[in-house]
Amino acid sequence: MLYKSLEFKNVVGQKVKVIEIPLLEEGNTYAFMIQLRLQKFITAIYQETKPKKCYSFKEYLKKGIKWPDYEALFKKTELKNNA
């Protein structure tokens, strides 16, 4: 799975980075859910007065969505024959 990161300045002007944002195809069933959760997450970070410098979106999702959905989204494909 490919990940992207996002960097922005919050209300106070501090630079904040959000990492481990999954990059999904257009037709993926989880694309809309990820988009909404990311928007909610960034809004919450933006409003904080003392934010951390770096946040993991993957960890946020681990706490915020049902476990079967999390596993389906971040399932690791095993490589066969050392490929």
PDB file of N, CA, C and O in Angstrom:
ATOM      1  N   MET A   1       0.842  -1.174   0.000  1.00  0.00           N
ATOM      2  CA  MET A   1       0.000   0.000   0.000  1.00  0.00           C
ATOM      3  C   MET A   1       0.887   1.238   0.000  1.00  0.00           C
ATOM      4  O   MET A   1       1.901   1.287   0.670  1.00  0.00           O
ATOM      5  N   LEU A   2       0.459   2.230  -0.734  1.00  0.00           N
ATOM      6  CA  LEU A   2       1.170   3.498  -0.775  1.00  0.00           C
ATOM      7  C   LEU A   2       0.560   4.460   0.234  1.00  0.00           C
ATOM      8  O   LEU A   2      -0.646   4.458   0.461  1.00  0.00           O
ATOM      9  N   TYR A   3       1.433   5.265   0.818  1.00  0.00           N
ATOM     10  CA  TYR A   3       0.996   6.261   1.791  1.00  0.00           C
ATOM     11  C   TYR A   3       1.424   7.643   1.325  1.00  0.00           C
ATOM     12  O   TYR A   3       2.407   7.794   0.615  1.00  0.00           O
ATOM     13  N   LYS A   4       0.678   8.628   1.752  1.00  0.00           N
ATOM     14  CA  LYS A   4       1.074  10.007   1.492  1.00  0.00           C
ATOM     15  C   LYS A   4       1.116  10.749   2.817  1.00  0.00           C
ATOM     16  O   LYS A   4       0.635  10.251   3.839  1.00  0.00           O
ATOM     17  N   SER A   5       1.688  11.931   2.803  1.00  0.00           N
ATOM     18  CA  SER A   5       1.730  12.744   4.009  1.00  0.00           C
ATOM     19  C   SER A   5       1.254  14.151   3.655  1.00  0.00           C
ATOM     20  O   SER A   5       1.226  14.546   2.498  1.00  0.00           O
ATOM     21  N   LEU A   6       0.882  14.882   4.683  1.00  0.00           N
ATOM     22  CA  LEU A   6       0.333  16.219   4.514  1.00  0.00           C
ATOM     23  C   LEU A   6       0.968  17.128   5.552  1.00  0.00           C
ATOM     24  O   LEU A   6       1.087  16.758   6.720  1.00  0.00           O
ATOM     25  N   GLU A   7       1.397  18.305   5.118  1.00  0.00           N
ATOM     26  CA  GLU A   7       2.024  19.249   6.034  1.00  0.00           C
ATOM     27  C   GLU A   7       1.305  20.594   5.911  1.00  0.00           C
ATOM     28  O   GLU A   7       1.034  21.060   4.810  1.00  0.00           O
ATOM     29  N   PHE A   8       0.971  21.197   7.053  1.00  0.00           N
ATOM     30  CA  PHE A   8       0.267  22.470   7.049  1.00  0.00           C
ATOM     31  C   PHE A   8       0.601  23.239   8.321  1.00  0.00           C
ATOM     32  O   PHE A   8       1.208  22.710   9.238  1.00  0.00           O
ATOM     33  N   LYS A   9       0.182  24.501   8.347  1.00  0.00           N
ATOM     34  CA  LYS A   9       0.359  25.322   9.549  1.00  0.00           C
ATOM     35  C   LYS A   9      -0.984  25.445  10.244  1.00  0.00           C
ATOM     36  O   LYS A   9      -2.006  25.653   9.609  1.00  0.00           O
ATOM     37  N   ASN A  10      -0.976  25.336  11.572  1.00  0.00           N
ATOM     38  CA  ASN A  10      -2.222  25.409  12.347  1.00  0.00           C
ATOM     39  C   ASN A  10      -2.549  26.845  12.705  1.00  0.00           C
ATOM     40  O   ASN A  10      -1.921  27.784  12.221  1.00  0.00           O
ATOM     41  N   VAL A  11      -3.549  27.025  13.557  1.00  0.00           N
ATOM     42  CA  VAL A  11      -4.012  28.357  13.963  1.00  0.00           C
ATOM     43  C   VAL A  11      -2.881  29.178  14.570  1.00  0.00           C
ATOM     44  O   VAL A  11      -2.763  30.375  14.324  1.00  0.00           O
ATOM     45  N   VAL A  12      -2.038  28.549  15.349  1.00  0.00           N
ATOM     46  CA  VAL A  12      -0.946  29.229  16.037  1.00  0.00           C
ATOM     47  C   VAL A  12       0.210  29.535  15.082  1.00  0.00           C
ATOM     48  O   VAL A  12       1.045  30.374  15.364  1.00  0.00           O
ATOM     49  N   GLY A  13       0.254  28.858  13.944  1.00  0.00           N
ATOM     50  CA  GLY A  13       1.331  29.062  12.977  1.00  0.00           C
ATOM     51  C   GLY A  13       2.405  28.002  13.038  1.00  0.00           C
ATOM     52  O   GLY A  13       3.409  28.086  12.338  1.00  0.00           O
ATOM     53  N   GLN A  14       2.205  26.980  13.863  1.00  0.00           N
ATOM     54  CA  GLN A  14       3.171  25.890  13.991  1.00  0.00           C
ATOM     55  C   GLN A  14       2.979  24.914  12.836  1.00  0.00           C
ATOM     56  O   GLN A  14       1.862  24.593  12.444  1.00  0.00           O
ATOM     57  N   LYS A  15       4.090  24.425  12.291  1.00  0.00           N
ATOM     58  CA  LYS A  15       4.032  23.460  11.202  1.00  0.00           C
ATOM     59  C   LYS A  15       3.673  22.088  11.764  1.00  0.00           C
ATOM     60  O   LYS A  15       4.276  21.616  12.718  1.00  0.00           O
ATOM     61  N   VAL A  16       2.660  21.438  11.180  1.00  0.00           N
ATOM     62  CA  VAL A  16       2.177  20.137  11.629  1.00  0.00           C
ATOM     63  C   VAL A  16       2.206  19.182  10.441  1.00  0.00           C
ATOM     64  O   VAL A  16       1.860  19.560   9.324  1.00  0.00           O
ATOM     65  N   LYS A  17       2.612  17.942  10.695  1.00  0.00           N
ATOM     66  CA  LYS A  17       2.687  16.943   9.637  1.00  0.00           C
ATOM     67  C   LYS A  17       1.804  15.747   9.997  1.00  0.00           C
ATOM     68  O   LYS A  17       1.859  15.251  11.116  1.00  0.00           O
ATOM     69  N   VAL A  18       1.004  15.299   9.034  1.00  0.00           N
ATOM     70  CA  VAL A  18       0.182  14.106   9.191  1.00  0.00           C
ATOM     71  C   VAL A  18       0.751  13.063   8.234  1.00  0.00           C
ATOM     72  O   VAL A  18       0.842  13.305   7.027  1.00  0.00           O
ATOM     73  N   ILE A  19       1.152  11.921   8.786  1.00  0.00           N
ATOM     74  CA  ILE A  19       1.772  10.873   7.973  1.00  0.00           C
ATOM     75  C   ILE A  19       0.868   9.642   7.905  1.00  0.00           C
ATOM     76  O   ILE A  19      -0.126   9.556   8.617  1.00  0.00           O
ATOM     77  N   GLU A  20       1.240   8.703   7.067  1.00  0.00           N
ATOM     78  CA  GLU A  20       0.565   7.416   6.892  1.00  0.00           C
ATOM     79  C   GLU A  20      -0.904   7.563   6.477  1.00  0.00           C
ATOM     80  O   GLU A  20      -1.784   6.918   7.012  1.00  0.00           O
ATOM     81  N   ILE A  21      -1.122   8.414   5.490  1.00  0.00           N
ATOM     82  CA  ILE A  21      -2.460   8.553   4.907  1.00  0.00           C
ATOM     83  C   ILE A  21      -2.520   7.586   3.738  1.00  0.00           C
ATOM     84  O   ILE A  21      -1.730   7.706   2.796  1.00  0.00           O
ATOM     85  N   PRO A  22      -3.422   6.602   3.765  1.00  0.00           N
ATOM     86  CA  PRO A  22      -3.450   5.617   2.682  1.00  0.00           C
ATOM     87  C   PRO A  22      -3.893   6.242   1.362  1.00  0.00           C
ATOM     88  O   PRO A  22      -4.790   7.072   1.319  1.00  0.00           O
ATOM     89  N   LEU A  23      -3.225   5.838   0.301  1.00  0.00           N
ATOM     90  CA  LEU A  23      -3.552   6.299  -1.041  1.00  0.00           C
ATOM     91  C   LEU A  23      -4.410   5.225  -1.693  1.00  0.00           C
ATOM     92  O   LEU A  23      -3.946   4.116  -1.943  1.00  0.00           O
ATOM     93  N   LEU A  24      -5.674   5.548  -1.945  1.00  0.00           N
ATOM     94  CA  LEU A  24      -6.630   4.576  -2.465  1.00  0.00           C
ATOM     95  C   LEU A  24      -7.063   4.937  -3.878  1.00  0.00           C
ATOM     96  O   LEU A  24      -7.030   6.102  -4.274  1.00  0.00           O
ATOM     97  N   GLU A  25      -7.513   3.926  -4.625  1.00  0.00           N
ATOM     98  CA  GLU A  25      -8.015   4.151  -5.968  1.00  0.00           C
ATOM     99  C   GLU A  25      -9.371   4.849  -5.888  1.00  0.00           C
ATOM    100  O   GLU A  25     -10.025   4.844  -4.864  1.00  0.00           O
ATOM    101  N   GLU A  26      -9.815   5.394  -7.004  1.00  0.00           N
ATOM    102  CA  GLU A  26     -11.100   6.096  -7.071  1.00  0.00           C
ATOM    103  C   GLU A  26     -12.273   5.186  -6.712  1.00  0.00           C
ATOM    104  O   GLU A  26     -13.187   5.579  -6.027  1.00  0.00           O
ATOM    105  N   GLY A  27     -12.274   3.954  -7.174  1.00  0.00           N
ATOM    106  CA  GLY A  27     -13.400   3.061  -6.962  1.00  0.00           C
ATOM    107  C   GLY A  27     -13.375   2.285  -5.658  1.00  0.00           C
ATOM    108  O   GLY A  27     -14.262   1.470  -5.401  1.00  0.00           O
ATOM    109  N   ASN A  28     -12.396   2.519  -4.825  1.00  0.00           N
ATOM    110  CA  ASN A  28     -12.274   1.782  -3.571  1.00  0.00           C
ATOM    111  C   ASN A  28     -13.452   2.109  -2.652  1.00  0.00           C
ATOM    112  O   ASN A  28     -13.857   3.256  -2.531  1.00  0.00           O
ATOM    113  N   THR A  29     -13.969   1.083  -1.994  1.00  0.00           N
ATOM    114  CA  THR A  29     -15.136   1.264  -1.123  1.00  0.00           C
ATOM    115  C   THR A  29     -14.828   2.102   0.115  1.00  0.00           C
ATOM    116  O   THR A  29     -15.725   2.680   0.711  1.00  0.00           O
ATOM    117  N   TYR A  30     -13.560   2.183   0.496  1.00  0.00           N
ATOM    118  CA  TYR A  30     -13.171   2.930   1.691  1.00  0.00           C
ATOM    119  C   TYR A  30     -12.732   4.365   1.389  1.00  0.00           C
ATOM    120  O   TYR A  30     -12.437   5.115   2.307  1.00  0.00           O
ATOM    121  N   ALA A  31     -12.682   4.752   0.135  1.00  0.00           N
ATOM    122  CA  ALA A  31     -12.166   6.078  -0.242  1.00  0.00           C
ATOM    123  C   ALA A  31     -12.975   7.207   0.391  1.00  0.00           C
ATOM    124  O   ALA A  31     -12.407   8.168   0.919  1.00  0.00           O
ATOM    125  N   PHE A  32     -14.291   7.115   0.356  1.00  0.00           N
ATOM    126  CA  PHE A  32     -15.135   8.168   0.917  1.00  0.00           C
ATOM    127  C   PHE A  32     -14.971   8.243   2.435  1.00  0.00           C
ATOM    128  O   PHE A  32     -14.852   9.331   2.998  1.00  0.00           O
ATOM    129  N   MET A  33     -14.920   7.091   3.096  1.00  0.00           N
ATOM    130  CA  MET A  33     -14.757   7.058   4.544  1.00  0.00           C
ATOM    131  C   MET A  33     -13.415   7.678   4.953  1.00  0.00           C
ATOM    132  O   MET A  33     -13.357   8.472   5.895  1.00  0.00           O
ATOM    133  N   ILE A  34     -12.361   7.347   4.216  1.00  0.00           N
ATOM    134  CA  ILE A  34     -11.038   7.880   4.524  1.00  0.00           C
ATOM    135  C   ILE A  34     -11.022   9.394   4.329  1.00  0.00           C
ATOM    136  O   ILE A  34     -10.464  10.128   5.134  1.00  0.00           O
ATOM    137  N   GLN A  35     -11.666   9.869   3.279  1.00  0.00           N
ATOM    138  CA  GLN A  35     -11.706  11.298   3.007  1.00  0.00           C
ATOM    139  C   GLN A  35     -12.403  12.055   4.144  1.00  0.00           C
ATOM    140  O   GLN A  35     -11.906  13.076   4.615  1.00  0.00           O
ATOM    141  N   LEU A  36     -13.534  11.542   4.605  1.00  0.00           N
ATOM    142  CA  LEU A  36     -14.249  12.194   5.706  1.00  0.00           C
ATOM    143  C   LEU A  36     -13.461  12.143   7.008  1.00  0.00           C
ATOM    144  O   LEU A  36     -13.386  13.129   7.748  1.00  0.00           O
ATOM    145  N   ARG A  37     -12.889  10.991   7.315  1.00  0.00           N
ATOM    146  CA  ARG A  37     -12.115  10.852   8.557  1.00  0.00           C
ATOM    147  C   ARG A  37     -10.892  11.763   8.548  1.00  0.00           C
ATOM    148  O   ARG A  37     -10.536  12.351   9.564  1.00  0.00           O
ATOM    149  N   LEU A  38     -10.248  11.877   7.375  1.00  0.00           N
ATOM    150  CA  LEU A  38      -9.076  12.740   7.270  1.00  0.00           C
ATOM    151  C   LEU A  38      -9.461  14.201   7.475  1.00  0.00           C
ATOM    152  O   LEU A  38      -8.770  14.936   8.181  1.00  0.00           O
ATOM    153  N   GLN A  39     -10.569  14.612   6.888  1.00  0.00           N
ATOM    154  CA  GLN A  39     -11.032  15.984   7.058  1.00  0.00           C
ATOM    155  C   GLN A  39     -11.343  16.282   8.532  1.00  0.00           C
ATOM    156  O   GLN A  39     -10.966  17.326   9.068  1.00  0.00           O
ATOM    157  N   LYS A  40     -12.001  15.351   9.198  1.00  0.00           N
ATOM    158  CA  LYS A  40     -12.322  15.505  10.618  1.00  0.00           C
ATOM    159  C   LYS A  40     -11.051  15.555  11.465  1.00  0.00           C
ATOM    160  O   LYS A  40     -10.934  16.371  12.388  1.00  0.00           O
ATOM    161  N   PHE A  41     -10.085  14.702  11.147  1.00  0.00           N
ATOM    162  CA  PHE A  41      -8.828  14.634  11.877  1.00  0.00           C
ATOM    163  C   PHE A  41      -8.036  15.932  11.731  1.00  0.00           C
ATOM    164  O   PHE A  41      -7.539  16.494  12.712  1.00  0.00           O
ATOM    165  N   ILE A  42      -7.937  16.440  10.507  1.00  0.00           N
ATOM    166  CA  ILE A  42      -7.185  17.673  10.261  1.00  0.00           C
ATOM    167  C   ILE A  42      -7.858  18.858  10.939  1.00  0.00           C
ATOM    168  O   ILE A  42      -7.191  19.721  11.501  1.00  0.00           O
ATOM    169  N   THR A  43      -9.187  18.902  10.927  1.00  0.00           N
ATOM    170  CA  THR A  43      -9.913  19.979  11.595  1.00  0.00           C
ATOM    171  C   THR A  43      -9.634  19.960  13.096  1.00  0.00           C
ATOM    172  O   THR A  43      -9.416  21.007  13.711  1.00  0.00           O
ATOM    173  N   ALA A  44      -9.616  18.774  13.684  1.00  0.00           N
ATOM    174  CA  ALA A  44      -9.329  18.657  15.116  1.00  0.00           C
ATOM    175  C   ALA A  44      -7.905  19.098  15.433  1.00  0.00           C
ATOM    176  O   ALA A  44      -7.664  19.804  16.427  1.00  0.00           O
ATOM    177  N   ILE A  45      -6.948  18.725  14.601  1.00  0.00           N
ATOM    178  CA  ILE A  45      -5.551  19.124  14.813  1.00  0.00           C
ATOM    179  C   ILE A  45      -5.407  20.630  14.638  1.00  0.00           C
ATOM    180  O   ILE A  45      -4.714  21.292  15.399  1.00  0.00           O
ATOM    181  N   TYR A  46      -6.064  21.173  13.627  1.00  0.00           N
ATOM    182  CA  TYR A  46      -5.967  22.604  13.330  1.00  0.00           C
ATOM    183  C   TYR A  46      -6.432  23.462  14.494  1.00  0.00           C
ATOM    184  O   TYR A  46      -5.883  24.528  14.753  1.00  0.00           O
ATOM    185  N   GLN A  47      -7.433  22.991  15.227  1.00  0.00           N
ATOM    186  CA  GLN A  47      -8.000  23.763  16.331  1.00  0.00           C
ATOM    187  C   GLN A  47      -7.214  23.628  17.641  1.00  0.00           C
ATOM    188  O   GLN A  47      -7.447  24.401  18.562  1.00  0.00           O
ATOM    189  N   GLU A  48      -6.306  22.655  17.740  1.00  0.00           N
ATOM    190  CA  GLU A  48      -5.542  22.468  18.971  1.00  0.00           C
ATOM    191  C   GLU A  48      -4.610  23.653  19.217  1.00  0.00           C
ATOM    192  O   GLU A  48      -4.019  24.189  18.282  1.00  0.00           O
ATOM    193  N   THR A  49      -4.469  24.029  20.483  1.00  0.00           N
ATOM    194  CA  THR A  49      -3.575  25.139  20.813  1.00  0.00           C
ATOM    195  C   THR A  49      -2.132  24.673  21.007  1.00  0.00           C
ATOM    196  O   THR A  49      -1.203  25.441  20.791  1.00  0.00           O
ATOM    197  N   LYS A  50      -1.953  23.422  21.438  1.00  0.00           N
ATOM    198  CA  LYS A  50      -0.604  22.878  21.616  1.00  0.00           C
ATOM    199  C   LYS A  50      -0.496  21.532  20.899  1.00  0.00           C
ATOM    200  O   LYS A  50      -0.442  20.474  21.534  1.00  0.00           O
ATOM    201  N   PRO A  51      -0.441  21.545  19.580  1.00  0.00           N
ATOM    202  CA  PRO A  51      -0.368  20.281  18.847  1.00  0.00           C
ATOM    203  C   PRO A  51       1.044  19.694  18.836  1.00  0.00           C
ATOM    204  O   PRO A  51       2.025  20.391  19.097  1.00  0.00           O
ATOM    205  N   LYS A  52       1.106  18.403  18.554  1.00  0.00           N
ATOM    206  CA  LYS A  52       2.398  17.764  18.347  1.00  0.00           C
ATOM    207  C   LYS A  52       2.893  18.162  16.960  1.00  0.00           C
ATOM    208  O   LYS A  52       2.152  18.731  16.162  1.00  0.00           O
ATOM    209  N   LYS A  53       4.139  17.839  16.647  1.00  0.00           N
ATOM    210  CA  LYS A  53       4.678  18.182  15.337  1.00  0.00           C
ATOM    211  C   LYS A  53       4.286  17.168  14.270  1.00  0.00           C
ATOM    212  O   LYS A  53       4.222  17.493  13.095  1.00  0.00           O
ATOM    213  N   CYS A  54       4.021  15.926  14.687  1.00  0.00           N
ATOM    214  CA  CYS A  54       3.737  14.876  13.721  1.00  0.00           C
ATOM    215  C   CYS A  54       2.640  13.959  14.259  1.00  0.00           C
ATOM    216  O   CYS A  54       2.672  13.553  15.412  1.00  0.00           O
ATOM    217  N   TYR A  55       1.680  13.648  13.388  1.00  0.00           N
ATOM    218  CA  TYR A  55       0.571  12.763  13.737  1.00  0.00           C
ATOM    219  C   TYR A  55       0.511  11.623  12.739  1.00  0.00           C
ATOM    220  O   TYR A  55       0.809  11.802  11.561  1.00  0.00           O
ATOM    221  N   SER A  56       0.070  10.458  13.200  1.00  0.00           N
ATOM    222  CA  SER A  56      -0.113   9.304  12.327  1.00  0.00           C
ATOM    223  C   SER A  56      -1.608   9.096  12.089  1.00  0.00           C
ATOM    224  O   SER A  56      -2.362   8.821  13.018  1.00  0.00           O
ATOM    225  N   PHE A  57      -2.019   9.217  10.834  1.00  0.00           N
ATOM    226  CA  PHE A  57      -3.424   9.005  10.487  1.00  0.00           C
ATOM    227  C   PHE A  57      -3.787   7.533  10.637  1.00  0.00           C
ATOM    228  O   PHE A  57      -4.906   7.197  11.008  1.00  0.00           O
ATOM    229  N   LYS A  58      -2.829   6.665  10.409  1.00  0.00           N
ATOM    230  CA  LYS A  58      -3.069   5.228  10.555  1.00  0.00           C
ATOM    231  C   LYS A  58      -3.417   4.888  12.007  1.00  0.00           C
ATOM    232  O   LYS A  58      -4.331   4.111  12.268  1.00  0.00           O
ATOM    233  N   GLU A  59      -2.718   5.472  12.949  1.00  0.00           N
ATOM    234  CA  GLU A  59      -3.007   5.249  14.373  1.00  0.00           C
ATOM    235  C   GLU A  59      -4.363   5.839  14.751  1.00  0.00           C
ATOM    236  O   GLU A  59      -5.088   5.272  15.563  1.00  0.00           O
ATOM    237  N   TYR A  60      -4.701   6.972  14.174  1.00  0.00           N
ATOM    238  CA  TYR A  60      -6.008   7.582  14.428  1.00  0.00           C
ATOM    239  C   TYR A  60      -7.127   6.664  13.941  1.00  0.00           C
ATOM    240  O   TYR A  60      -8.132   6.476  14.617  1.00  0.00           O
ATOM    241  N   LEU A  61      -6.943   6.081  12.772  1.00  0.00           N
ATOM    242  CA  LEU A  61      -7.953   5.167  12.236  1.00  0.00           C
ATOM    243  C   LEU A  61      -8.063   3.893  13.069  1.00  0.00           C
ATOM    244  O   LEU A  61      -9.148   3.332  13.206  1.00  0.00           O
ATOM    245  N   LYS A  62      -6.946   3.451  13.613  1.00  0.00           N
ATOM    246  CA  LYS A  62      -6.958   2.239  14.437  1.00  0.00           C
ATOM    247  C   LYS A  62      -7.906   2.403  15.616  1.00  0.00           C
ATOM    248  O   LYS A  62      -8.593   1.472  16.014  1.00  0.00           O
ATOM    249  N   LYS A  63      -7.982   3.605  16.157  1.00  0.00           N
ATOM    250  CA  LYS A  63      -8.857   3.877  17.294  1.00  0.00           C
ATOM    251  C   LYS A  63     -10.265   4.254  16.864  1.00  0.00           C
ATOM    252  O   LYS A  63     -11.199   4.141  17.648  1.00  0.00           O
ATOM    253  N   GLY A  64     -10.442   4.713  15.613  1.00  0.00           N
ATOM    254  CA  GLY A  64     -11.701   5.297  15.217  1.00  0.00           C
ATOM    255  C   GLY A  64     -12.626   4.461  14.359  1.00  0.00           C
ATOM    256  O   GLY A  64     -13.801   4.785  14.235  1.00  0.00           O
ATOM    257  N   ILE A  65     -12.125   3.385  13.751  1.00  0.00           N
ATOM    258  CA  ILE A  65     -13.001   2.571  12.904  1.00  0.00           C
ATOM    259  C   ILE A  65     -13.044   1.146  13.425  1.00  0.00           C
ATOM    260  O   ILE A  65     -12.225   0.741  14.253  1.00  0.00           O
ATOM    261  N   LYS A  66     -13.992   0.397  12.917  1.00  0.00           N
ATOM    262  CA  LYS A  66     -14.133  -1.000  13.342  1.00  0.00           C
ATOM    263  C   LYS A  66     -12.931  -1.806  12.867  1.00  0.00           C
ATOM    264  O   LYS A  66     -12.385  -1.562  11.795  1.00  0.00           O
ATOM    265  N   TRP A  67     -12.544  -2.779  13.680  1.00  0.00           N
ATOM    266  CA  TRP A  67     -11.340  -3.545  13.397  1.00  0.00           C
ATOM    267  C   TRP A  67     -11.397  -4.291  12.054  1.00  0.00           C
ATOM    268  O   TRP A  67     -10.397  -4.276  11.327  1.00  0.00           O
ATOM    269  N   PRO A  68     -12.505  -4.923  11.676  1.00  0.00           N
ATOM    270  CA  PRO A  68     -12.531  -5.585  10.363  1.00  0.00           C
ATOM    271  C   PRO A  68     -12.304  -4.607   9.201  1.00  0.00           C
ATOM    272  O   PRO A  68     -11.635  -4.956   8.220  1.00  0.00           O
ATOM    273  N   ASP A  69     -12.816  -3.398   9.324  1.00  0.00           N
ATOM    274  CA  ASP A  69     -12.584  -2.388   8.287  1.00  0.00           C
ATOM    275  C   ASP A  69     -11.118  -1.969   8.264  1.00  0.00           C
ATOM    276  O   ASP A  69     -10.529  -1.781   7.199  1.00  0.00           O
ATOM    277  N   TYR A  70     -10.525  -1.823   9.435  1.00  0.00           N
ATOM    278  CA  TYR A  70      -9.109  -1.455   9.527  1.00  0.00           C
ATOM    279  C   TYR A  70      -8.229  -2.532   8.889  1.00  0.00           C
ATOM    280  O   TYR A  70      -7.324  -2.218   8.127  1.00  0.00           O
ATOM    281  N   GLU A  71      -8.517  -3.785   9.206  1.00  0.00           N
ATOM    282  CA  GLU A  71      -7.730  -4.879   8.637  1.00  0.00           C
ATOM    283  C   GLU A  71      -7.880  -4.943   7.124  1.00  0.00           C
ATOM    284  O   GLU A  71      -6.911  -5.186   6.411  1.00  0.00           O
ATOM    285  N   ALA A  72      -9.093  -4.750   6.625  1.00  0.00           N
ATOM    286  CA  ALA A  72      -9.324  -4.789   5.187  1.00  0.00           C
ATOM    287  C   ALA A  72      -8.607  -3.639   4.481  1.00  0.00           C
ATOM    288  O   ALA A  72      -8.097  -3.797   3.371  1.00  0.00           O
ATOM    289  N   LEU A  73      -8.540  -2.514   5.128  1.00  0.00           N
ATOM    290  CA  LEU A  73      -7.902  -1.344   4.539  1.00  0.00           C
ATOM    291  C   LEU A  73      -6.385  -1.464   4.525  1.00  0.00           C
ATOM    292  O   LEU A  73      -5.732  -1.141   3.534  1.00  0.00           O
ATOM    293  N   PHE A  74      -5.807  -1.965   5.603  1.00  0.00           N
ATOM    294  CA  PHE A  74      -4.361  -2.032   5.741  1.00  0.00           C
ATOM    295  C   PHE A  74      -3.804  -3.454   5.652  1.00  0.00           C
ATOM    296  O   PHE A  74      -2.725  -3.711   6.173  1.00  0.00           O
ATOM    297  N   LYS A  75      -4.526  -4.359   5.036  1.00  0.00           N
ATOM    298  CA  LYS A  75      -4.026  -5.731   4.941  1.00  0.00           C
ATOM    299  C   LYS A  75      -2.721  -5.755   4.161  1.00  0.00           C
ATOM    300  O   LYS A  75      -2.532  -5.019   3.202  1.00  0.00           O
ATOM    301  N   LYS A  76      -1.839  -6.584   4.625  1.00  0.00           N
ATOM    302  CA  LYS A  76      -0.541  -6.709   3.985  1.00  0.00           C
ATOM    303  C   LYS A  76      -0.571  -7.909   3.059  1.00  0.00           C
ATOM    304  O   LYS A  76      -0.926  -9.010   3.465  1.00  0.00           O
ATOM    305  N   THR A  77      -0.205  -7.679   1.828  1.00  0.00           N
ATOM    306  CA  THR A  77      -0.141  -8.782   0.884  1.00  0.00           C
ATOM    307  C   THR A  77       1.226  -9.435   0.998  1.00  0.00           C
ATOM    308  O   THR A  77       2.252  -8.760   0.963  1.00  0.00           O
ATOM    309  N   GLU A  78       1.208 -10.729   1.155  1.00  0.00           N
ATOM    310  CA  GLU A  78       2.461 -11.450   1.287  1.00  0.00           C
ATOM    311  C   GLU A  78       3.034 -11.725  -0.098  1.00  0.00           C
ATOM    312  O   GLU A  78       2.306 -12.081  -1.027  1.00  0.00           O
ATOM    313  N   LEU A  79       4.312 -11.570  -0.208  1.00  0.00           N
ATOM    314  CA  LEU A  79       4.981 -11.841  -1.466  1.00  0.00           C
ATOM    315  C   LEU A  79       5.289 -13.330  -1.552  1.00  0.00           C
ATOM    316  O   LEU A  79       5.744 -13.932  -0.597  1.00  0.00           O
ATOM    317  N   LYS A  80       5.049 -13.904  -2.718  1.00  0.00           N
ATOM    318  CA  LYS A  80       5.302 -15.322  -2.886  1.00  0.00           C
ATOM    319  C   LYS A  80       6.624 -15.528  -3.628  1.00  0.00           C
ATOM    320  O   LYS A  80       6.988 -14.755  -4.510  1.00  0.00           O
ATOM    321  N   ASN A  81       7.328 -16.562  -3.253  1.00  0.00           N
ATOM    322  CA  ASN A  81       8.594 -16.947  -3.884  1.00  0.00           C
ATOM    323  C   ASN A  81       9.620 -15.833  -3.867  1.00  0.00           C
ATOM    324  O   ASN A  81      10.335 -15.597  -4.829  1.00  0.00           O
ATOM    325  N   ASN A  82       9.689 -15.105  -2.760  1.00  0.00           N
ATOM    326  CA  ASN A  82      10.659 -14.031  -2.580  1.00  0.00           C
ATOM    327  C   ASN A  82      10.576 -12.936  -3.640  1.00  0.00           C
ATOM    328  O   ASN A  82      11.558 -12.310  -3.992  1.00  0.00           O
ATOM    329  N   ALA A  83       9.423 -12.704  -4.170  1.00  0.00           N
ATOM    330  CA  ALA A  83       9.288 -11.684  -5.221  1.00  0.00           C
ATOM    331  C   ALA A  83       9.110 -10.322  -4.626  1.00  0.00           C
ATOM    332  O   ALA A  83       8.611 -10.089  -3.594  1.00  0.00           O
TER     333      ALA A  83
END
